[in-house]
Coordinates of C-alpha atoms in Angstrom, one line a residue:
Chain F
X1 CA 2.8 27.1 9.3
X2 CA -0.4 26.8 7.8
X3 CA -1.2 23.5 6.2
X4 CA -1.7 24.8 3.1
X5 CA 1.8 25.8 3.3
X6 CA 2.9 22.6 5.1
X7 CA 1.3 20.4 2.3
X8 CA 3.3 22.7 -0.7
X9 CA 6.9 22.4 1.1
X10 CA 6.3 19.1 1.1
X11 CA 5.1 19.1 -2.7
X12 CA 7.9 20.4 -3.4
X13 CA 10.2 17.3 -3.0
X14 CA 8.2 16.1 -5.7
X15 CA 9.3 15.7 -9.5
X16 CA 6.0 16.6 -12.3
X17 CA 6.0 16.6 -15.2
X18 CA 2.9 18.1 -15.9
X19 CA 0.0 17.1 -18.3
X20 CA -1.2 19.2 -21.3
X21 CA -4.8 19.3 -19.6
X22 CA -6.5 17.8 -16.2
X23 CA -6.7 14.2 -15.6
X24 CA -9.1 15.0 -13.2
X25 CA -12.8 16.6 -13.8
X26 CA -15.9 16.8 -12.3
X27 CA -19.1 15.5 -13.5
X28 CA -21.4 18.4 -12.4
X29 CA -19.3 21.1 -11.2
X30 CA -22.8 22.4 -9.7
X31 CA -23.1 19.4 -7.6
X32 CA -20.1 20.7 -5.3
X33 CA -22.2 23.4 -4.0
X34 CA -24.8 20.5 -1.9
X35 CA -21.5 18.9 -1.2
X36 CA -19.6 18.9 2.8
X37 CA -16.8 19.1 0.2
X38 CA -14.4 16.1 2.7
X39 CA -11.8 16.3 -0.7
X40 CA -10.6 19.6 0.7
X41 CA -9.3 17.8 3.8
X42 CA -8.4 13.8 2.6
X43 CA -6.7 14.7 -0.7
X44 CA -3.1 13.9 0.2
X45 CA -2.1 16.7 -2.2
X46 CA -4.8 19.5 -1.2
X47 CA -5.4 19.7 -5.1
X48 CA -8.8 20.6 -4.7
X49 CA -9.5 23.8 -2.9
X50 CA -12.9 25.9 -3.1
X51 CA -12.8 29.6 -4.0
X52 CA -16.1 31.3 -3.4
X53 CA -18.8 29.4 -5.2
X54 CA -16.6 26.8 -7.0
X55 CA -13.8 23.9 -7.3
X56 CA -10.3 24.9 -8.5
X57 CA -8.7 21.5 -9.1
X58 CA -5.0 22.2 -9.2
X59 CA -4.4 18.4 -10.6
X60 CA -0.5 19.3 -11.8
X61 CA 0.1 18.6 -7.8
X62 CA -1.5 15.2 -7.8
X63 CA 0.1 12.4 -6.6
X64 CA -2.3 10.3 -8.4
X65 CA -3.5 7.9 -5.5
X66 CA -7.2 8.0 -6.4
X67 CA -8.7 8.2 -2.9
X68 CA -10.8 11.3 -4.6
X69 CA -12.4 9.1 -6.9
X70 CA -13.2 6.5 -4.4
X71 CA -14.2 8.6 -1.6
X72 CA -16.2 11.6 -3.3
X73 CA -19.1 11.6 -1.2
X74 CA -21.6 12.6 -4.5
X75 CA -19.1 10.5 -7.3
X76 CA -18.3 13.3 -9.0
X77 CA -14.9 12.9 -9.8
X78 CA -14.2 11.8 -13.0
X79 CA -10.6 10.7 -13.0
X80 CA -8.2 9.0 -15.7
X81 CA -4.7 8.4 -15.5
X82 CA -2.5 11.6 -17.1
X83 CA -1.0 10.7 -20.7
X84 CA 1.7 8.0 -20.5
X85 CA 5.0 9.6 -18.9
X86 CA 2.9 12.8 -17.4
X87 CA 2.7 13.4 -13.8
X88 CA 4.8 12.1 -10.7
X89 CA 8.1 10.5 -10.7
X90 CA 9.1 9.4 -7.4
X91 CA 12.8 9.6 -7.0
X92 CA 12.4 6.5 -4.2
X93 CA 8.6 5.8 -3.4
Chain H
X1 CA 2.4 -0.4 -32.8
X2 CA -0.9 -0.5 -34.5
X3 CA -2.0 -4.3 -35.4
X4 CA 0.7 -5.8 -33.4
X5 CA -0.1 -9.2 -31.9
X6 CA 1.2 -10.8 -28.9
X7 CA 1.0 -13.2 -26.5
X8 CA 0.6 -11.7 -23.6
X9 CA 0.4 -8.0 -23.3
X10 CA 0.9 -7.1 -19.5
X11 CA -0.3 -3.8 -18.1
X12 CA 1.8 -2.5 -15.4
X13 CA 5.6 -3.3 -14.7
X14 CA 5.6 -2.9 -11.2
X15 CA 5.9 -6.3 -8.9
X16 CA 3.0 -8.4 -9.9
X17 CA 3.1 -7.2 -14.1
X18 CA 7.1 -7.4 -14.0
X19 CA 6.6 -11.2 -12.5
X20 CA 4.3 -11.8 -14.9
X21 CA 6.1 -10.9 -18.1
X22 CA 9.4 -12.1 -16.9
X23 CA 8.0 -15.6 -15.8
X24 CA 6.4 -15.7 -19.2
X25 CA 9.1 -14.3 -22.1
X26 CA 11.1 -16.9 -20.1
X27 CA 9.2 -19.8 -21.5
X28 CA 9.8 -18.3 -25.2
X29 CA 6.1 -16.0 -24.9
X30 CA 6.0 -13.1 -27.0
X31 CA 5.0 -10.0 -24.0
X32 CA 4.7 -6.5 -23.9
X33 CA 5.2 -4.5 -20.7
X34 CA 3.2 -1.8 -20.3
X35 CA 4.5 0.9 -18.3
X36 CA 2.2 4.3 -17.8
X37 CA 5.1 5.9 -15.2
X38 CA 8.3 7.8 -16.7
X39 CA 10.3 4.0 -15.5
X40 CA 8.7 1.4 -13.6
X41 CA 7.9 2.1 -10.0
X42 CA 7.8 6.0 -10.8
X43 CA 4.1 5.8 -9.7
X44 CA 4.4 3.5 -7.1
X45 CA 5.2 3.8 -3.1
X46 CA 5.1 1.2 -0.3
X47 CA 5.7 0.9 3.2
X48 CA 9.2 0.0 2.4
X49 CA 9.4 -4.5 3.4
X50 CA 10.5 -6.1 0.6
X51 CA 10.9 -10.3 1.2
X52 CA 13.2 -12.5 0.0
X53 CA 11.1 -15.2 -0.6
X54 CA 8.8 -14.3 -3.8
X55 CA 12.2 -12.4 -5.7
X56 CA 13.7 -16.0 -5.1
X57 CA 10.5 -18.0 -6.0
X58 CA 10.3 -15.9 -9.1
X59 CA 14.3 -15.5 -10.0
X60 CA 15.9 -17.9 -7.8
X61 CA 19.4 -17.1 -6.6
X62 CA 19.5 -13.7 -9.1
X63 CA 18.9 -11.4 -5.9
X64 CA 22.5 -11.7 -5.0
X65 CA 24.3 -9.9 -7.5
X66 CA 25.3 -6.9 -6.3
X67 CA 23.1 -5.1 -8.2
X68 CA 20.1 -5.7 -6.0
X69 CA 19.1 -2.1 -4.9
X70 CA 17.8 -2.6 -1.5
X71 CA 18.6 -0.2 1.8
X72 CA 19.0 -2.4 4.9
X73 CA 18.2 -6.3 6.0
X74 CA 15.2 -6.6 8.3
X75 CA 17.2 -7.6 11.8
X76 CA 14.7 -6.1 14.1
X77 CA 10.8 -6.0 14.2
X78 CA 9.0 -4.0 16.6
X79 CA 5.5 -3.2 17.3
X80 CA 4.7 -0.3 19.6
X81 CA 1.4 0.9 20.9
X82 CA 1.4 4.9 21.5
X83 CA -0.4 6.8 24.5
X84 CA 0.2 10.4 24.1
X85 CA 3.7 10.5 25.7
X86 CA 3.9 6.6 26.0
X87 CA 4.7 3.1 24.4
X88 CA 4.1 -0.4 25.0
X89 CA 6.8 -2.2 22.6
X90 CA 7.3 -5.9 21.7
X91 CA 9.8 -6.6 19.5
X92 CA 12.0 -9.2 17.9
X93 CA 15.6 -9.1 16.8
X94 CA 17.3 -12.0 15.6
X95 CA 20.6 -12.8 14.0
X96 CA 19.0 -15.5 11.7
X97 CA 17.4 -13.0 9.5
X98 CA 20.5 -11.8 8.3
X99 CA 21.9 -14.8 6.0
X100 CA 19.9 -15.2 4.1
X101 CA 18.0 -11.9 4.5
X102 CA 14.0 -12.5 5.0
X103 CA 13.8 -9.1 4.3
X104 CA 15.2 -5.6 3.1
X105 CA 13.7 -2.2 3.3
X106 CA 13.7 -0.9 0.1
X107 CA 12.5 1.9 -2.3
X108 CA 9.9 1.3 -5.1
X109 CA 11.4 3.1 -7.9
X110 CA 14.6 1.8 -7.4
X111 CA 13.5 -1.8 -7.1
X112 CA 10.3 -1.7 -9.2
X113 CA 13.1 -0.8 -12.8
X114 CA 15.6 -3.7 -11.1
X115 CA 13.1 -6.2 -11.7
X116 CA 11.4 -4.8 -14.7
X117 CA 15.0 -5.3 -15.8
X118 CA 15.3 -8.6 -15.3
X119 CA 11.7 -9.1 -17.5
X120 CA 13.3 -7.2 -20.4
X121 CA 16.5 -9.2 -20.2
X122 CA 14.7 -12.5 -20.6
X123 CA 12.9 -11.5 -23.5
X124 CA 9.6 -8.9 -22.5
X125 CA 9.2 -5.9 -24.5
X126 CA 9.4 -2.5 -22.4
X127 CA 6.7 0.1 -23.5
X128 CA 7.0 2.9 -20.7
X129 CA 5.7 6.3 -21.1
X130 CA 2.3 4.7 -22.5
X131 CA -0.9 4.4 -20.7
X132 CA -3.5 1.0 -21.3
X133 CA -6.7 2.7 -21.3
X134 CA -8.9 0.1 -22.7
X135 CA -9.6 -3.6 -23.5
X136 CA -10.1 -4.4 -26.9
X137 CA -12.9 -7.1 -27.0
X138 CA -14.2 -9.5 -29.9
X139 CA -17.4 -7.7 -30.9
X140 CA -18.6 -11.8 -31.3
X141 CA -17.7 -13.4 -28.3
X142 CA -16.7 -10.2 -25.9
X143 CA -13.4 -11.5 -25.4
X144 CA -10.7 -9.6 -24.5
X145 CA -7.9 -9.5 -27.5
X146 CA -5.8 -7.0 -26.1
X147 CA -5.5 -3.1 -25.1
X148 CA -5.9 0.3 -26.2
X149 CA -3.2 2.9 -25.6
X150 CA -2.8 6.4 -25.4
X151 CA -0.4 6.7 -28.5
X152 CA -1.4 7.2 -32.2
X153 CA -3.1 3.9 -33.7
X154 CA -2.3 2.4 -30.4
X155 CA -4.0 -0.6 -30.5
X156 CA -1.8 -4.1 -29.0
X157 CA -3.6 -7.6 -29.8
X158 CA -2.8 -10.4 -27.3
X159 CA -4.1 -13.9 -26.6
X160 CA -4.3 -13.1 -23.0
X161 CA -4.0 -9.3 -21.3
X162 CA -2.3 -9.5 -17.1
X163 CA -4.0 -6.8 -15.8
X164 CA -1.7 -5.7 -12.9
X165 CA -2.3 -1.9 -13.2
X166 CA -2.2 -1.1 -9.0
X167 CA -4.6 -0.4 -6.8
X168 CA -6.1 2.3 -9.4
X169 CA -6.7 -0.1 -11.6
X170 CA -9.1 1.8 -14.4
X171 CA -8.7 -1.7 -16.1
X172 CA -10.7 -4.1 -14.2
X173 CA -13.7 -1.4 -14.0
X174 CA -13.7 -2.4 -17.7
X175 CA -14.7 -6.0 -16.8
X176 CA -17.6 -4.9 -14.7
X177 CA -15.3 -5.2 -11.3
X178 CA -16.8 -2.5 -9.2
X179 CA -14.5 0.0 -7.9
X180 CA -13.3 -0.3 -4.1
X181 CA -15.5 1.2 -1.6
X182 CA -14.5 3.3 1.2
X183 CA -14.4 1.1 3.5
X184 CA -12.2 -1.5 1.7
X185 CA -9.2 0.8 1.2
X186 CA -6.7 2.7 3.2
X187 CA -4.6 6.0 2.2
X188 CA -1.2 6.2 3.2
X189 CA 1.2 9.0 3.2
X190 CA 4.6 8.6 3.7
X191 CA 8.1 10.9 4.2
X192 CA 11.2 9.8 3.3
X193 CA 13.4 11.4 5.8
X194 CA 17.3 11.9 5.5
X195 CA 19.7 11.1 8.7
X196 CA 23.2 10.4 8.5
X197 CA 23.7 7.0 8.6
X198 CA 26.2 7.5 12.0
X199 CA 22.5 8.8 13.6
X200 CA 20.6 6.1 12.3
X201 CA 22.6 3.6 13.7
X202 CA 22.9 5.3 17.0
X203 CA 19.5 5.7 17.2
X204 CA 18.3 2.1 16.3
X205 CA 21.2 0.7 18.0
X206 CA 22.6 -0.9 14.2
X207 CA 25.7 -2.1 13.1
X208 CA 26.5 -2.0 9.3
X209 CA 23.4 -3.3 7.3
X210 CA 21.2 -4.3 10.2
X211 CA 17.9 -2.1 9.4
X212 CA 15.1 -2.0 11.9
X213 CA 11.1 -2.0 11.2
X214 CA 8.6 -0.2 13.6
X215 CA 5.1 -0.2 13.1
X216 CA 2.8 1.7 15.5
X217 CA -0.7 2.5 16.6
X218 CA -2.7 4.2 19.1
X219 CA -2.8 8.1 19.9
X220 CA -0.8 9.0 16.4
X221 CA -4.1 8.0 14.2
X222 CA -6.0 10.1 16.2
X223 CA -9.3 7.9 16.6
X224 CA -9.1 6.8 13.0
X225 CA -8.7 3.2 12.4
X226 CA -5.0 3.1 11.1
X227 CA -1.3 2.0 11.1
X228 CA 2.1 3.9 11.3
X229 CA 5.1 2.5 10.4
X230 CA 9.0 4.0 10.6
X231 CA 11.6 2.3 8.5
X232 CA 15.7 2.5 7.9
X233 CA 17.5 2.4 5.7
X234 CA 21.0 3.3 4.5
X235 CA 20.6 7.3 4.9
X236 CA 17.1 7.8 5.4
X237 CA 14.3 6.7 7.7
X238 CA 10.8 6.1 6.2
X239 CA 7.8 7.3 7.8
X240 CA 4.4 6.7 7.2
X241 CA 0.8 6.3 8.4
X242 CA -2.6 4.6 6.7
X243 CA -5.9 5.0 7.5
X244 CA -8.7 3.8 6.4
X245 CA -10.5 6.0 3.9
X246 CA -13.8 5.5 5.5
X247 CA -12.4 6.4 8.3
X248 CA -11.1 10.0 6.9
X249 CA -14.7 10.6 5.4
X250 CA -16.3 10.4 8.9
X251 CA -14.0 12.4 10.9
X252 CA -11.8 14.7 8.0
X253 CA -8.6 15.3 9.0
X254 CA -5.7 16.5 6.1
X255 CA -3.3 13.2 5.7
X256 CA 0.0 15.3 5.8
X257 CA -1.5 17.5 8.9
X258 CA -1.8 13.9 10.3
X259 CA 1.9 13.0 9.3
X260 CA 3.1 16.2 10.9
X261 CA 1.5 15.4 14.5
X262 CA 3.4 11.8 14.3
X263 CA 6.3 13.3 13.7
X264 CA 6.2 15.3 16.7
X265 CA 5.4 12.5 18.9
X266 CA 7.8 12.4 21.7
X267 CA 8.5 8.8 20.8
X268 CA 9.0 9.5 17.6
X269 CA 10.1 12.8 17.7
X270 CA 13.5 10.6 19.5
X271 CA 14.2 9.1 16.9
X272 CA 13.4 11.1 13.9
X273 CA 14.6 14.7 15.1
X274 CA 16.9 16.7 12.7
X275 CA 15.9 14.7 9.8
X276 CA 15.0 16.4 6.8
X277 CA 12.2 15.5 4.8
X278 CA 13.4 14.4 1.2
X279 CA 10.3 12.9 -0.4
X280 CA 7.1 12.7 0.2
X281 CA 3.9 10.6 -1.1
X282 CA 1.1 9.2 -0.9
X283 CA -0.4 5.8 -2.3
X284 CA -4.0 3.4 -1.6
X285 CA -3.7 0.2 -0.3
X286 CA -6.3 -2.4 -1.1
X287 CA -7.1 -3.8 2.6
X288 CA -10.4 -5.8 1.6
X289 CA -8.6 -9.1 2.2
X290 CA -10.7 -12.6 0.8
X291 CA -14.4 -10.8 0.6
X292 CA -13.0 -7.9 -1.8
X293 CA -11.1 -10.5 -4.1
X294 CA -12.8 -10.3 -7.6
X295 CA -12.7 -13.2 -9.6
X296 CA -9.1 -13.2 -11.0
X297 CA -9.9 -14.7 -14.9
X298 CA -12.0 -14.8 -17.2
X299 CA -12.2 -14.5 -21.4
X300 CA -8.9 -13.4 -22.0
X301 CA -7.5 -11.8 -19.0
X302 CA -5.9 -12.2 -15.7
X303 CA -5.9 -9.7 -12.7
X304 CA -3.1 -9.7 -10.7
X305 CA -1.3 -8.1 -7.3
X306 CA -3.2 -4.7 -6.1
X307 CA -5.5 -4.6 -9.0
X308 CA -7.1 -7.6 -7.7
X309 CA -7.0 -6.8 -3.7
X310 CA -4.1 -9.4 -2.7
X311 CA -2.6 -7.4 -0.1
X312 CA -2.3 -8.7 3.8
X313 CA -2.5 -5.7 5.6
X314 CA -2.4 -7.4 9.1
X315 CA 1.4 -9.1 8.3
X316 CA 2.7 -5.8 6.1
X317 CA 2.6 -8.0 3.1
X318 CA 1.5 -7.0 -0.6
X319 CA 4.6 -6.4 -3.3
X320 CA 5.7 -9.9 -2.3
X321 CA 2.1 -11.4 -2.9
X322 CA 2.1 -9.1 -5.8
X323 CA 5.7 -10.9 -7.5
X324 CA 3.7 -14.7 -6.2
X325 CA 0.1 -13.5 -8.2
X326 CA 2.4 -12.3 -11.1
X327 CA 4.0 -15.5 -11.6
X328 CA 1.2 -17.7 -11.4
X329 CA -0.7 -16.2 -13.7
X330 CA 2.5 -16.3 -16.1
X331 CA 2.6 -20.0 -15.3
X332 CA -1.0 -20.6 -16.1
X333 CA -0.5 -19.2 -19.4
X334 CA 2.5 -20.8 -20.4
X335 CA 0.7 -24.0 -19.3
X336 CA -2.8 -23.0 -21.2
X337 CA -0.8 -22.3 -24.3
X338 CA 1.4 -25.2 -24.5
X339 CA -2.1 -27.4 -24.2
X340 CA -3.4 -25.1 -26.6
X341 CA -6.5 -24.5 -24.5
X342 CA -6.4 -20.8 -23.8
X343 CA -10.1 -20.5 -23.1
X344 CA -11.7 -18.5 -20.0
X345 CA -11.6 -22.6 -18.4
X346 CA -8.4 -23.0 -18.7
X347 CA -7.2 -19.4 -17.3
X348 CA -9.7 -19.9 -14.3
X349 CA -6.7 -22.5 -12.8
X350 CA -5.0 -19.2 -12.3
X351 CA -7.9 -18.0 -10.1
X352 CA -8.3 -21.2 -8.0
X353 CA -4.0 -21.3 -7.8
X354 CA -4.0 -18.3 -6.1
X355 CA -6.8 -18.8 -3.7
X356 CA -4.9 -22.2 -2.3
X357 CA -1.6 -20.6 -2.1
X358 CA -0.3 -18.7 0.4
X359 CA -2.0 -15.5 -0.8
X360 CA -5.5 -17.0 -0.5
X361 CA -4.7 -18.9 3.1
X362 CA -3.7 -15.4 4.4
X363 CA -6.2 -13.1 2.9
X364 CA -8.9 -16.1 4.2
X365 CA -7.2 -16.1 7.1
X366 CA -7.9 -12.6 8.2
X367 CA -11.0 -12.2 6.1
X368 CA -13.1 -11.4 9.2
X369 CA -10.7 -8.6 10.5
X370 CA -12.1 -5.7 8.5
X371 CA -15.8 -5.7 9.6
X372 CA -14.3 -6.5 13.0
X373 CA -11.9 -3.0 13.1
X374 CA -15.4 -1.5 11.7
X375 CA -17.3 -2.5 14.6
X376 CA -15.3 -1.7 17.1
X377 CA -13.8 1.7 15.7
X378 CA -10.8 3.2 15.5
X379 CA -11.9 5.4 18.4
X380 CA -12.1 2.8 21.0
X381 CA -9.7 0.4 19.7
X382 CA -6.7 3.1 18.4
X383 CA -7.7 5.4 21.2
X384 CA -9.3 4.3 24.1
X385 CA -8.1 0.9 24.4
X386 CA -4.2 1.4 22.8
X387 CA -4.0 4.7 25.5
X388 CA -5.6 2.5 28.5
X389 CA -2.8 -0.4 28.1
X390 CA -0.5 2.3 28.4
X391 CA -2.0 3.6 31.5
X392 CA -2.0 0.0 32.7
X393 CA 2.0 -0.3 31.9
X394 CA 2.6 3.1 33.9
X395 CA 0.8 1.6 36.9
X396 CA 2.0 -1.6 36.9
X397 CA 5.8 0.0 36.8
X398 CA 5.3 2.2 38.8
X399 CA 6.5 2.0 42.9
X400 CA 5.0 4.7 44.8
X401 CA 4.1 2.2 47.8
X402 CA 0.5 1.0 47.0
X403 CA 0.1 -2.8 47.1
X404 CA 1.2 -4.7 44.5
X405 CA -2.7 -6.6 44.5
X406 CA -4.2 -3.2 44.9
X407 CA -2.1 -1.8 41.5
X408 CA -2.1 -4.4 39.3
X409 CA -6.2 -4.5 40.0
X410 CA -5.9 -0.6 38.8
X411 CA -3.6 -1.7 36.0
X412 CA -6.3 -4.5 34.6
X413 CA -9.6 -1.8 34.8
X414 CA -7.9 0.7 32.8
X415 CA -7.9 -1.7 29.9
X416 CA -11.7 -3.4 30.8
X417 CA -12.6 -0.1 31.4
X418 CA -12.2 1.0 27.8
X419 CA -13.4 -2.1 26.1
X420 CA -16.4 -1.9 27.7
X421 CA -17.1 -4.0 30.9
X422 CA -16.1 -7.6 31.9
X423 CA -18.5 -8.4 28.9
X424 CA -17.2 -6.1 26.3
X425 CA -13.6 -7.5 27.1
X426 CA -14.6 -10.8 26.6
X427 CA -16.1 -10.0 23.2
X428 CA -13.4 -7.9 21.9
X429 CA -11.0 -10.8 22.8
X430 CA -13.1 -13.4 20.8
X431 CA -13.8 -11.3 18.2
X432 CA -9.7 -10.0 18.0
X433 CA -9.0 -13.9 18.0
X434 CA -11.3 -14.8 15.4
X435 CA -10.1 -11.9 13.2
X436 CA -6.6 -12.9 13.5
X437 CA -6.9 -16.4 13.6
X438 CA -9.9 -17.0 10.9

């Protein structure tokens, strides 16, 4: 299985409920380009993922643990929490 | 809501906020509870040890109604250090721990709406669905008079806000706090895994609510500085591994391509196999210990439980600290307010309550271990040195007719061997010590 399949099986057992917009942007979207890009491998819910020339940043998977805005190498993640009631709802956690 | 005045507003109802507000509504303090989540604890994941001790500090005997929604009592403890297809166990089982229990495994957002519950009932206000997203400050004086929300005119006035928004707290960036760096947090990811209980208890060797902890460490971080642990509970097993998040920017590895491999450790794998994964998550911890602790008042706010670092990574330790840190601080106020004093002064006795307790002895206790686990490496400790006790273990037991002098002197350079020399083992030893012991 690849992991990018791995990670959304396991997404699955998740329940969203999905903001009206991202919670998550980036500062300079340009600034990804100079970047070795680590957030494609440490985010815990692969929500970033690069397609040709620039960052798609599938935030409705996020699990909201803010490692991204912590560990962005260049601090370009600009990061809030999703509107009040949005996002995960672990079941146990 | 708009105008509203309070109080005490408290952001966050998980452990530390729900202490908080319940300690003070119960002293006749007008509090909202601030909840972002769906419920409290919907945002929220841990390891899975919850202890007796702060819920009876903080409630007293109210644990043992039935209601209390915890999996198993902690009977057994075990440790085990993991060569590839190896362990070297310790471990502890003892009947005392049962009555009273010292400690249940237990689910966040199941226990996290318990106690929340128990803030409501003695008087907080429950605002869930609603995210704090600023401090409101006098424009004179820059004290904090309360919060911004993300509803219409949402606006809450307070004498004092308990900021106890996690380890993400957005809050105490407000007050100038700097966010956490790398190397003073860990990510954990975590699978809860279903088994029916008849397997469980095989497999642990349990009877009824006995529940078993196991944390581990060695060849399932991989070289990274970092912790695995495997839970019971009633019909599930939890399994998780941290690692540091400095760790993870120097040698990238996915978390959940990492939680995959130490599920298919053989030792593990024993254990675990036919279980079906039934949640997954992920969550930081703050693991800083005493250098990373901000101060914890000032002008009209507390900080409280992960928002202000007081975690003990080294004794599994944080949502219990979390329920201590959340009392106190509802203590201090109470106390500031019936003196009438509730000037930045006063609130500071929070602050210098919390570094004499328990929380500050064990996060000044340890205070040395993180720079020690950084100069030694996860590499060489977690690898090298975990996978050449294991070697030492397989030639100590094993009889294949060399001397017993000649393999226990092959047993001991296995391990000197990978810390370094004669010289190197000495210094890892003194260093280990002082980390551990302070």
């Amino acid at each position: 299985m690849s992991s990018r399949a791995a990670v959304e099986k396991k997404l699955f057992t998740i329940r969203y409920r999905a903001d009206r917009g991202s919670h998550i942007t980036l500062a300079d979207p340009a600034r990804c380009m100079s970047c070795e890009r680590p957030c494609l491998l440490f985010c815990p819910a692969a929500v970033y993922q690069w397609e040709d020339d620039h960052m798609r940043i599938a935030y409705e998977n996020c699990l909201e643990c803010g490692t991204c805005r912590i560990a962005c190498p260049s601090g370009n993640v600009v990061w809030r929490y999703p509107t009040g009631g949005t996002g995960i709802a672990y079941k146990r956690g | 809501m708009s105008g509203e005045r309070f109080d005490a507003v408290v952001v966050g109802a998980g452990p530390a906020g729900a202490a908080a507000a319940y300690t003070m509504a119960s002293q006749g303090l007008s509090v909202v509870m601030l909840e972002r989540g769906e419920f409290p604890g919907a945002k929220n994941m841990f390891g899975g040890v919850l202890y007796r001790h702060a819920l009876e500090a903080l409630i007293g005997e109210a644990w043992k109604e039935s209601g209390l929604p915890v999996e198993r009592v902690v009977t057994e403890q075990r440790y085990w250090l993991l060569g590839p297809e190896s362990v070297v166990s310790i471990g502890h089982r003892h009947a005392r721990f049962m009555d009273p229990p010292n400690a249940w495994t237990a689910f966040r957002a199941r226990f996290d709406p318990w106690l929340a519950g128990k803030a409501k009932a003695a008087g907080a206000l429950p605002v869930y669905q609603t995210t704090a997203i600023d401090l409101l400050r006098d424009p004179a004086t820059g004290r904090v008079t309360g919060v911004l929300v993300d509803r219409d005119e949402g606006e809450l006035y307070a004498d004092v806000v308990v900021i106890a928004d996690g380890v993400n707290s957005l809050l105490r960036e407000k007050l100038g706090i700097p966010r956490w760096k790398p190397h003073q947090v860990s990510l954990a990811v975590k699978e809860v895994l279903a088994l029916p209980r008849e397997k469980i208890e095989d497999r642990f060797n349990l009877e009824g609510n006995e529940g078993v902890t196991i944390e581990f460490l060695g060849a399932t971080s991989r070289g990274l500085t970092g912790l695995g642990f495997l839970y019971t509970n009633k019909e599930t097993l939890s399994l998780g591994i941290g690692v540091m998040v400095d760790d993870l920017l120097r040698r990238p590895i996915a978390p959940y391509e990492l939680l995959e491999s130490v599920k298919q450790h053989p030792m593990l794998h024993k254990l675990l196999h036919g279980a079906e994964t039934v949640e997954y998550s992920a969550h930081m911890i703050p693991e800083g210990a005493w250098h990373a602790v901000p101060q914890l008042a000032g002008d009209g706010w507390v900080l409280c439980g992960d928002a202000a670092g007081l975690v003990n990574f080294v004794n599994r330790e944080g949502s219990n600290l979390a329920m201590l840190s959340g009392q106190m601080a509802g203590e201090v106020i109470v106390e500031a307010r019936r003196a009438g004093d509730l000037s930045a002064q006063r609130l500071m006795a929070y602050d210098r309550r919390v570094r004499r307790s328990v929380i500050g002895q064990d996060l000044r206790k340890i205070r040395r271990l993180p720079a020690m686990l950084h100069r030694w490496g996860g590499e060489r400790l977690f690898d090298h040195l975990v996978g050449a006790i294991n070697e030492a273990a397989y030639r100590y037991f094993l009889v294949d007719g060399t001397p017993k002098r000649q393999a226990e002197a092959e047993a001991l350079r296995h391990v000197v061997r990978a810390a370094g020399g004669w010289r190197g083992t000495m210094r890892l030893a003194w260093d280990a010590l002082r980390g551990v012991r302070g």
